[in-house]
PDB file of C-alpha atoms in Angstrom:
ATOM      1  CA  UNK E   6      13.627  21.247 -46.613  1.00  0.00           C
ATOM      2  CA  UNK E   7      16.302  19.867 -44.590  1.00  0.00           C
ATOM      3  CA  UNK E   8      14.329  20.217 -40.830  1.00  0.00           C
ATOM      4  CA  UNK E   9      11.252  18.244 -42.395  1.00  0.00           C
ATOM      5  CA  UNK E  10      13.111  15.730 -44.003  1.00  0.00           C
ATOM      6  CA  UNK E  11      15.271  15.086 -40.639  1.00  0.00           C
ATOM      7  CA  UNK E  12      11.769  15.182 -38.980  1.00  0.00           C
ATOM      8  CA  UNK E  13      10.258  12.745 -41.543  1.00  0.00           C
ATOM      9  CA  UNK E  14      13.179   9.968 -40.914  1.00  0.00           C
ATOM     10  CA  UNK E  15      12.853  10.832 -36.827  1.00  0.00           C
ATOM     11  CA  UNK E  16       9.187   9.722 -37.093  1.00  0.00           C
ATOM     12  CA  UNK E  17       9.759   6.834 -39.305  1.00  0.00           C
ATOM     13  CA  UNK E  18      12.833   5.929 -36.935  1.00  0.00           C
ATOM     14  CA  UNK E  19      10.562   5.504 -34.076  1.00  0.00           C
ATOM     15  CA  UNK E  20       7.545   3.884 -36.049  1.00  0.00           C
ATOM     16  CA  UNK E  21      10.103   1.303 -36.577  1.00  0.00           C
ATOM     17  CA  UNK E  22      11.420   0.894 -33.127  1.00  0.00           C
ATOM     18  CA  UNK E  23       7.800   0.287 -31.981  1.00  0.00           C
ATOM     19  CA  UNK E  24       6.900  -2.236 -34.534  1.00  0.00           C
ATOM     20  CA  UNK E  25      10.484  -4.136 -33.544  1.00  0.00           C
ATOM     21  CA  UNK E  26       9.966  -6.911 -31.239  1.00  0.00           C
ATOM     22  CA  UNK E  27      11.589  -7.770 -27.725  1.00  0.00           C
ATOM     23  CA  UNK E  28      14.580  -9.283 -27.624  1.00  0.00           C
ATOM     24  CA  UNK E  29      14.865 -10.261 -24.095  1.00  0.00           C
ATOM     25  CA  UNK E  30      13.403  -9.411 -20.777  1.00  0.00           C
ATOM     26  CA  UNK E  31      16.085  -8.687 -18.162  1.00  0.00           C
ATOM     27  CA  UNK E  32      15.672  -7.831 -14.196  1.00  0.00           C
ATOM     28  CA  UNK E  33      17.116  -5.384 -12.423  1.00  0.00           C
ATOM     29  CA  UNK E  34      17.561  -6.066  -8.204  1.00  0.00           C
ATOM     30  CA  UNK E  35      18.584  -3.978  -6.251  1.00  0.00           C
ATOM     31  CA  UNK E  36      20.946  -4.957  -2.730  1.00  0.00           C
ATOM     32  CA  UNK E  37      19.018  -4.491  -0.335  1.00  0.00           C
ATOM     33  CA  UNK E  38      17.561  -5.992   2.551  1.00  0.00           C
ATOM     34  CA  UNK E  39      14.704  -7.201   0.930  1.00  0.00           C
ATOM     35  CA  UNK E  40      16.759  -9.992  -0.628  1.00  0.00           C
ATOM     36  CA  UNK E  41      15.481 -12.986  -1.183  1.00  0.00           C
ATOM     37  CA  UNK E  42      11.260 -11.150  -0.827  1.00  0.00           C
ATOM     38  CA  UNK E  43      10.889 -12.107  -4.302  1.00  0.00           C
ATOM     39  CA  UNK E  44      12.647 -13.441  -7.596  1.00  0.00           C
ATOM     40  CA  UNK E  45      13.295 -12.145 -10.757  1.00  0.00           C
ATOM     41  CA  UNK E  46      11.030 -15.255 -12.223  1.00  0.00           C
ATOM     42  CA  UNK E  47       8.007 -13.923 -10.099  1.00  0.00           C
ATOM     43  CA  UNK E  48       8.760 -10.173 -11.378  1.00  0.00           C
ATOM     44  CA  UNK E  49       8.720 -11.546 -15.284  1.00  0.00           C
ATOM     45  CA  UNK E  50       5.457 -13.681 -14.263  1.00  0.00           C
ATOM     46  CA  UNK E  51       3.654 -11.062 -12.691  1.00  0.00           C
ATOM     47  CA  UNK E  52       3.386  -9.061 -16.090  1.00  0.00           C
ATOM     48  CA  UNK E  53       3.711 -12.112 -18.381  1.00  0.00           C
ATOM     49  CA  UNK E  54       0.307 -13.550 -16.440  1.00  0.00           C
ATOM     50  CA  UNK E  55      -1.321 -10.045 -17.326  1.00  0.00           C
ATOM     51  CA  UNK E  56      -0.161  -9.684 -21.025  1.00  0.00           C
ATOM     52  CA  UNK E  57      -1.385 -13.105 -21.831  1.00  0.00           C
ATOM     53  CA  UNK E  58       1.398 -13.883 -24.046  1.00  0.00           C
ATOM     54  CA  UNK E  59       4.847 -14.365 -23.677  1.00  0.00           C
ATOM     55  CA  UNK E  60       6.620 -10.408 -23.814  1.00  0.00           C
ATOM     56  CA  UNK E  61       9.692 -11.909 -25.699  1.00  0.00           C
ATOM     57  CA  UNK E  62       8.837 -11.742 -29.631  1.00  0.00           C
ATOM     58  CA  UNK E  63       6.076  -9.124 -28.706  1.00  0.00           C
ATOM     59  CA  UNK E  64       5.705  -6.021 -30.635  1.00  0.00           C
ATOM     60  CA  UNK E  65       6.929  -2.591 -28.566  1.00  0.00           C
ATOM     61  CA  UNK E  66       3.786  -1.051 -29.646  1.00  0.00           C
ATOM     62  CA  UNK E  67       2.048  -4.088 -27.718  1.00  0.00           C
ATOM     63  CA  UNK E  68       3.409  -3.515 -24.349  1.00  0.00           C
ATOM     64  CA  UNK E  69       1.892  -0.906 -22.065  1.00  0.00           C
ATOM     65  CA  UNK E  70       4.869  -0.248 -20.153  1.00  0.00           C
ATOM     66  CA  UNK E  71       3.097   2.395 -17.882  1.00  0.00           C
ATOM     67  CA  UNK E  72       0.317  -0.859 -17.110  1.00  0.00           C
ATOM     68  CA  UNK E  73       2.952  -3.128 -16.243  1.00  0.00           C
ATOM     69  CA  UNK E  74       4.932  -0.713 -13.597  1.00  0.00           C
ATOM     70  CA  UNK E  75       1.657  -0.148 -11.755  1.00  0.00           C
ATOM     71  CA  UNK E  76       1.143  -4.144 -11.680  1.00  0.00           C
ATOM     72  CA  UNK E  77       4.613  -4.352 -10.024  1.00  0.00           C
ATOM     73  CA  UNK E  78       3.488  -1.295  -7.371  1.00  0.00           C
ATOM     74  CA  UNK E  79       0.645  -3.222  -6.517  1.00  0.00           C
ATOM     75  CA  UNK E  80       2.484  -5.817  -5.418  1.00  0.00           C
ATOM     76  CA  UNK E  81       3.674  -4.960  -1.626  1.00  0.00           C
ATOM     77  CA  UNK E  82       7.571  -6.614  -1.808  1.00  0.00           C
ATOM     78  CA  UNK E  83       8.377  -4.091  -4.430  1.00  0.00           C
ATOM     79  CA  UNK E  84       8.915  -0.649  -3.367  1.00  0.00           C
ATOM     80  CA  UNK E  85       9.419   1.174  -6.676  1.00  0.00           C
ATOM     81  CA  UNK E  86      10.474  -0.222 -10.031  1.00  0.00           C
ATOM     82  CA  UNK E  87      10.708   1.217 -13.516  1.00  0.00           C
ATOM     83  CA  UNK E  88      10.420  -0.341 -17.207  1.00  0.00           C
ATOM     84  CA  UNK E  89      11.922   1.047 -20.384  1.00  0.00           C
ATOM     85  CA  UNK E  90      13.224  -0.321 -23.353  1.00  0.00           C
ATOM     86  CA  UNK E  91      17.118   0.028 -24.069  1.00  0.00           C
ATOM     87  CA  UNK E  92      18.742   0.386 -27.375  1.00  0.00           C
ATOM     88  CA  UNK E  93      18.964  -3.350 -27.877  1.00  0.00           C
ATOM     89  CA  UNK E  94      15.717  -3.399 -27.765  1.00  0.00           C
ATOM     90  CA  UNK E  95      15.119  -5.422 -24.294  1.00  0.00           C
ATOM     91  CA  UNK E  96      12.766  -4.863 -21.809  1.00  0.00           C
ATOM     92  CA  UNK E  97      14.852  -3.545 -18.508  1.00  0.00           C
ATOM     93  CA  UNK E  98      12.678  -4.003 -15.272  1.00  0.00           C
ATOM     94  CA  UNK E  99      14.510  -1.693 -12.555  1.00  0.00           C
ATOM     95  CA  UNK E 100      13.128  -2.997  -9.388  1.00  0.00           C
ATOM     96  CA  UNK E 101      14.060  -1.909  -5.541  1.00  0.00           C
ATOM     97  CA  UNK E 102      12.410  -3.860  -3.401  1.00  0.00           C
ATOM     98  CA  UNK E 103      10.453  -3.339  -0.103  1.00  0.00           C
ATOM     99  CA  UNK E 104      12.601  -3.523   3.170  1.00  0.00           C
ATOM    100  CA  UNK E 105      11.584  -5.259   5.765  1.00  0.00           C
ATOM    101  CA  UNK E 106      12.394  -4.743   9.631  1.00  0.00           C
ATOM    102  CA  UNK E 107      10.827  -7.151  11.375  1.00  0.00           C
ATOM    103  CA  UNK E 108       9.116 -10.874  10.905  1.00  0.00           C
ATOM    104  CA  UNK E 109       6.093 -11.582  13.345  1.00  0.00           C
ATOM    105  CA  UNK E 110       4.741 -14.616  14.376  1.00  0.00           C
ATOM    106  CA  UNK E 111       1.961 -14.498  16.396  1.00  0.00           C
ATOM    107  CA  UNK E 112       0.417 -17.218  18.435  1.00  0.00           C
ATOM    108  CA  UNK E 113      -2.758 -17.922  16.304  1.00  0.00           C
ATOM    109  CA  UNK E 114      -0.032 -19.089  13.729  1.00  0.00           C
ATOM    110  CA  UNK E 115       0.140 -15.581  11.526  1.00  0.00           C
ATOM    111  CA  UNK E 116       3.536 -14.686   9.998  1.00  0.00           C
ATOM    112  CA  UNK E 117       3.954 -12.165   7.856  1.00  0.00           C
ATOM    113  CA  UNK E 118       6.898  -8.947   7.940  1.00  0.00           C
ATOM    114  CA  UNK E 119       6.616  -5.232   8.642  1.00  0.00           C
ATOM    115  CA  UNK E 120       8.472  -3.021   6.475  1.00  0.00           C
ATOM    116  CA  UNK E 121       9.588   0.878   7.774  1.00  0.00           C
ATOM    117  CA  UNK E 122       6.314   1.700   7.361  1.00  0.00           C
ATOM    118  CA  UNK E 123       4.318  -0.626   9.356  1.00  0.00           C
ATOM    119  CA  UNK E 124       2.894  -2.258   5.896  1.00  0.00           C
ATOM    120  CA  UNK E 125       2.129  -5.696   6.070  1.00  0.00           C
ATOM    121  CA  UNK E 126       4.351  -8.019   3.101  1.00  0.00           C
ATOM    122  CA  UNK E 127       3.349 -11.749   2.945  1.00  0.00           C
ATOM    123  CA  UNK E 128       6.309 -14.131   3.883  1.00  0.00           C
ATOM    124  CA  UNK E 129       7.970 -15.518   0.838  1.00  0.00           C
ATOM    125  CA  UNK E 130       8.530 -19.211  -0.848  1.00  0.00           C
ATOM    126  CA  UNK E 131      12.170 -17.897  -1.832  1.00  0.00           C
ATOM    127  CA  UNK E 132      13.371 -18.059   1.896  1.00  0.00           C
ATOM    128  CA  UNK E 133      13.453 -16.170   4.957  1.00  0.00           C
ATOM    129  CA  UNK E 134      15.094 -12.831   5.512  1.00  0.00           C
ATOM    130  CA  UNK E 135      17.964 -11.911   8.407  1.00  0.00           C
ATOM    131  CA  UNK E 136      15.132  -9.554  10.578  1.00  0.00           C
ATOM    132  CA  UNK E 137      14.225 -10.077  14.362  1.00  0.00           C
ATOM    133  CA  UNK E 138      11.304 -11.898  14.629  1.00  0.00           C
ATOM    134  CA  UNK E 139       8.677 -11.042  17.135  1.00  0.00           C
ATOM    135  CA  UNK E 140       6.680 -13.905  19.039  1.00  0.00           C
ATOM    136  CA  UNK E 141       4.379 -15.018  21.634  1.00  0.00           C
ATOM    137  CA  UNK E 142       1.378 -12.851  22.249  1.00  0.00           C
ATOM    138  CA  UNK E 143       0.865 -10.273  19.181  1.00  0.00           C
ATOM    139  CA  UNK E 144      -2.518  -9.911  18.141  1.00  0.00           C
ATOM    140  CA  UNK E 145      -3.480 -10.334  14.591  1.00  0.00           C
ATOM    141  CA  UNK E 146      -2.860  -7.645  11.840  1.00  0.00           C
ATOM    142  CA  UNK E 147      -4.939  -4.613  11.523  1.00  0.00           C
ATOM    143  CA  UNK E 148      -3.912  -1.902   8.853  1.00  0.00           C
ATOM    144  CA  UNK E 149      -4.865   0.618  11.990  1.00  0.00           C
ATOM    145  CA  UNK E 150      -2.238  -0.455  14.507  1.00  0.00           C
ATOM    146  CA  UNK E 151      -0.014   2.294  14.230  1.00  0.00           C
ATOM    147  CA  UNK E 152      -3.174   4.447  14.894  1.00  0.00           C
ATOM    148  CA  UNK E 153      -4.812   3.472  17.449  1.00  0.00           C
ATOM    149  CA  UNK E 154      -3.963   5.725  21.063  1.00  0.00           C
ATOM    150  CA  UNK E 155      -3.667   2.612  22.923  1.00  0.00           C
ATOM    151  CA  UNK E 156      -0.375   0.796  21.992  1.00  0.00           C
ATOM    152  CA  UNK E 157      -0.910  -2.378  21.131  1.00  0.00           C
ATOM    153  CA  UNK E 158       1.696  -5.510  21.338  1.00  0.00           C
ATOM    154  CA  UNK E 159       2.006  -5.616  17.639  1.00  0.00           C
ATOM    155  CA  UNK E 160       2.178  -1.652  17.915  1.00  0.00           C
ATOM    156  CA  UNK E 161       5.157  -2.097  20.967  1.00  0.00           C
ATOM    157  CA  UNK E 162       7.020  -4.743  18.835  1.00  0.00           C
ATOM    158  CA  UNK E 163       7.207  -2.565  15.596  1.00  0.00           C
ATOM    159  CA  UNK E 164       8.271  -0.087  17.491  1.00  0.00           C
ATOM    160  CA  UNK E 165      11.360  -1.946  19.202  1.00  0.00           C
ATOM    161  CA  UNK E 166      11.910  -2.925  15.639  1.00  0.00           C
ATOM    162  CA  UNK E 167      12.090   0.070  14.146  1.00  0.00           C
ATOM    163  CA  UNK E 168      14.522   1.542  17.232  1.00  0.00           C
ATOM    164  CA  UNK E 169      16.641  -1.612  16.269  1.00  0.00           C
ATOM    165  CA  UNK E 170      17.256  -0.745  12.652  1.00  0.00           C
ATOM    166  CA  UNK E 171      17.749   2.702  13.118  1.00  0.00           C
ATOM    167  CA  UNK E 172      21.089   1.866  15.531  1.00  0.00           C
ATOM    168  CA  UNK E 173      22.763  -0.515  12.568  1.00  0.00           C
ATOM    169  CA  UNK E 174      26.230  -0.189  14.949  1.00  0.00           C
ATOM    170  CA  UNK E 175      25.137  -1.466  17.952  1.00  0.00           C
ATOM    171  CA  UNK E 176      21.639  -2.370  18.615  1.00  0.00           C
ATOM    172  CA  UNK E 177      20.397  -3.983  15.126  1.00  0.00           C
ATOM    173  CA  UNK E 178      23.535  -6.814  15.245  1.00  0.00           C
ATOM    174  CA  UNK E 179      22.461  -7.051  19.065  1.00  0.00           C
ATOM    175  CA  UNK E 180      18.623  -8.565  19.131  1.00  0.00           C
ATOM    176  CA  UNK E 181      17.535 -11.625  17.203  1.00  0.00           C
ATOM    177  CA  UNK E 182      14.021 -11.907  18.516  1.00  0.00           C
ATOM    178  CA  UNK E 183      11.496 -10.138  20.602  1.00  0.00           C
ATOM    179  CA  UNK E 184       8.874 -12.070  22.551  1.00  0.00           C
ATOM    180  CA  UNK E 185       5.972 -10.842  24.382  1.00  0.00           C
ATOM    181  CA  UNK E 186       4.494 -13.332  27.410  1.00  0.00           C
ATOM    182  CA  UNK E 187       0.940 -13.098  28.467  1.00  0.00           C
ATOM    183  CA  UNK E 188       1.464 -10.595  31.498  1.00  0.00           C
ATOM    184  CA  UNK E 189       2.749  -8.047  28.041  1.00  0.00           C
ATOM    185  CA  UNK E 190       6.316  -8.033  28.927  1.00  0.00           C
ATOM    186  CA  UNK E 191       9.151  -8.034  26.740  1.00  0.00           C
ATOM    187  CA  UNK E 192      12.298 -10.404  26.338  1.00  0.00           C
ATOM    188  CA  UNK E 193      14.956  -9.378  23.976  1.00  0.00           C
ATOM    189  CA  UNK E 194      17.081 -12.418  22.438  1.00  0.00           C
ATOM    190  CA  UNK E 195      20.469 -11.853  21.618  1.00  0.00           C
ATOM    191  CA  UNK E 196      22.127 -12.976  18.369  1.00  0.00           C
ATOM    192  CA  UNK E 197      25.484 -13.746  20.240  1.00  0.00           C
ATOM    193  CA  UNK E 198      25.493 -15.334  23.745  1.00  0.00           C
ATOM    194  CA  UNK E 199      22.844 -17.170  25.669  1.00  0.00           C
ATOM    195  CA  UNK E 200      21.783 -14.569  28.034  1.00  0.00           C
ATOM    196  CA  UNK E 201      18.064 -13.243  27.933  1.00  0.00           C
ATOM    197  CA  UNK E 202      17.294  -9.089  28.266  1.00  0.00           C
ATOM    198  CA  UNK E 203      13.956  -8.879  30.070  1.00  0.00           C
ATOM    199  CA  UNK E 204      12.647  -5.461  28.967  1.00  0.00           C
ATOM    200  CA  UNK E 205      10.132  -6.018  30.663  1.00  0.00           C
ATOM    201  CA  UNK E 206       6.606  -3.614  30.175  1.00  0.00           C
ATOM    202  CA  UNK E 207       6.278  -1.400  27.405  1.00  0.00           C
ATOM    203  CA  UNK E 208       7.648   1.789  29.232  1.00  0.00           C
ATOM    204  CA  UNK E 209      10.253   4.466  29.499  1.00  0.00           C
ATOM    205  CA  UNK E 210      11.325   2.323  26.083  1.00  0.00           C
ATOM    206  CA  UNK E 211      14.143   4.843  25.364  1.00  0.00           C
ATOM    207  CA  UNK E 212      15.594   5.161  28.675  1.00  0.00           C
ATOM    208  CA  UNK E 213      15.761   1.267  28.574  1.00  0.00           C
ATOM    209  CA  UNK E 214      17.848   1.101  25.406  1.00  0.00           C
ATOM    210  CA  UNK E 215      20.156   3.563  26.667  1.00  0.00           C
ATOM    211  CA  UNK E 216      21.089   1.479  29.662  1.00  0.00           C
ATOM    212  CA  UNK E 217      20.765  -1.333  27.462  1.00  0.00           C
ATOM    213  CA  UNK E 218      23.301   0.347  25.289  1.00  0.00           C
ATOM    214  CA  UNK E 219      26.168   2.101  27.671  1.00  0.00           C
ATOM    215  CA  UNK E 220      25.809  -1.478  29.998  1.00  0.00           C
ATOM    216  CA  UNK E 221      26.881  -3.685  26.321  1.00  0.00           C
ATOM    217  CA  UNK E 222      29.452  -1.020  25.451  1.00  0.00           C
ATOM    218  CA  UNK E 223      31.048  -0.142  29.369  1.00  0.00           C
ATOM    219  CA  UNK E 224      30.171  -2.628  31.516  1.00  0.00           C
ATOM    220  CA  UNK E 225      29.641  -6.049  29.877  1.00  0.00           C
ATOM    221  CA  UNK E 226      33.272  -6.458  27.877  1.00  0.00           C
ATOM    222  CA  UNK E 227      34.607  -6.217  31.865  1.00  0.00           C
ATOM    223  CA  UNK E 228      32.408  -8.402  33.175  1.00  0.00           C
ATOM    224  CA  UNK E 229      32.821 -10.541  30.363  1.00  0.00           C
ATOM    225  CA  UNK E 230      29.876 -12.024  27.639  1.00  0.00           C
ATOM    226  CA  UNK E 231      29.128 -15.456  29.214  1.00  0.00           C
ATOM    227  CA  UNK E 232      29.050 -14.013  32.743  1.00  0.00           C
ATOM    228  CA  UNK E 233      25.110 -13.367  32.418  1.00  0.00           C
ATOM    229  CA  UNK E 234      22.456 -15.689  32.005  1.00  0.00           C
ATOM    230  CA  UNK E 235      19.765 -12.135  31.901  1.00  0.00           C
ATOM    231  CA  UNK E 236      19.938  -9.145  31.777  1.00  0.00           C
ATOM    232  CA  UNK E 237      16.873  -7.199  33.419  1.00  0.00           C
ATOM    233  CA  UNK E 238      15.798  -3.630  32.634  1.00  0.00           C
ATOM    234  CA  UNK E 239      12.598  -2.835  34.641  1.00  0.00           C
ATOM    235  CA  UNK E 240      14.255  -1.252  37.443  1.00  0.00           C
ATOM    236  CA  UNK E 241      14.734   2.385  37.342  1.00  0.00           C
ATOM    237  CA  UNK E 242      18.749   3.842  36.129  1.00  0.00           C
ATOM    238  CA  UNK E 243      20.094   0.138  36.501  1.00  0.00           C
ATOM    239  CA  UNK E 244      20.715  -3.185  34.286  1.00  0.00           C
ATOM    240  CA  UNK E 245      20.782  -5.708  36.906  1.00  0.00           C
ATOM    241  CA  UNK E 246      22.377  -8.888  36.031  1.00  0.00           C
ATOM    242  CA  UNK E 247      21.926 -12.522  36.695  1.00  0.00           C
ATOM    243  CA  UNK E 248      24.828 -14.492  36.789  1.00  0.00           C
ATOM    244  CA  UNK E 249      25.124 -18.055  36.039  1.00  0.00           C
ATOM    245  CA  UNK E 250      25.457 -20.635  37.671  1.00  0.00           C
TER     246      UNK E 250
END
């Protein structure tokens, strides 16, 4: 009949699109902040090294394209990816990378980022990425930091991170790094300008970035940017100031 023989040439159809070979292996990156976390090389090499052999000339029926997504997962600078096969018969790996929010390095010498989720990524040989960085006393990573009752310093910078990237008008352009001294407190360093905002202890946090905030947006373009040398906001309902001299 008609329906088996249409059946008959669908099987045989896709028979012969899995005994085809690979044409070419292309990369798919998304924009986002995680540019530059890791290449489109490294992406190819991180299934290549798995399959053994090189995927371009390989037989579709050789490639366990389910295998080779959950390689890429395992990898912690790729968020989510997905492999399929397009009509030209090349291998398409869709890839959307982790974000990252924040770069530490600690005092023992340990630099890694922090992505929204508090998940460690190791620092890549492709370059840096445009996050604050966090220095001075941070203790080393533990995967329980966000747990634990008692906030730690790596706990209190994440968290000033995190409060950064979630203002991308005002705050997240503001604060290039955030350093903790050995008496815990905080000093915010400002992408523009010269002036330092002590923060101070890790304490009434939201309250500070409000005054933080209305002071940048009301006061300061009076005053004017290069009036301050710091900006201090451990006292109670007030930014106070220092002028320079």
């Amino acid at each position: 009949s008609l329906l088996s023989l249409i059946t008959t040439a669908l099987v045989f159809s896709v028979i012969e699109k899995r005994e085809s070979a690979i044409r070419g292996v292309y990369v798919k990156l998304d924009k986002s902040q995680g540019k530059g976390l890791i290449s489109k090389k490294e992406i190819v090499n991180l299934i290549s090294d798995e399959l053994g052999f090189p995927i371009k000339g390989s037989k579709i029926a050789e490639l366990p394209l389910d295998q080779f997504e959950n390689i890429l997962k395992r990898d912690n600078r790729i968020h989510e990816c997905e492999i399929y096969i397009d009509k030209l018969n090349r291998m398409i790996i869709s890839v959307h990378r982790t974000e990252p929010i924040l770069r530490v390095e600690n005092k023992r010498g340990e630099g890694y980022y922090l992505d929204q989720g508090g998940e460690r990524i190791d620092l890549s040989n492709e370059g840096s990425i445009r996050v604050p960085i966090a220095t001075g006393h941070i203790e080393n990573f533990s995967m329980s930091f966000l747990k634990t009752k008692e906030k730690s310093s790596l706990y209190q910078v994440f968290d000033i991170a995190k409060r950064l990237h979630e203002d991308p008008q005002f705050l997240s352009p503001l604060v290039e790094q955030i350093n903790i001294d050995e008496n815990g407190k905080i000093v915010l360093v400002p992408k523009v300008g010269r002036e330092k905002i002590v923060f101070g202890l890790y304490e009434n946090v939201e309250n500070k970035f409000y005054r933080l905030s209305e002071f940048y947006r009301r006061g300061l373009p009076k005053e004017g940017w290069n009036k301050y040398e710091t900006l201090t906001l451990e006292y109670k309902d007030m930014v106070v100031g220092q002028k320079k001299i």
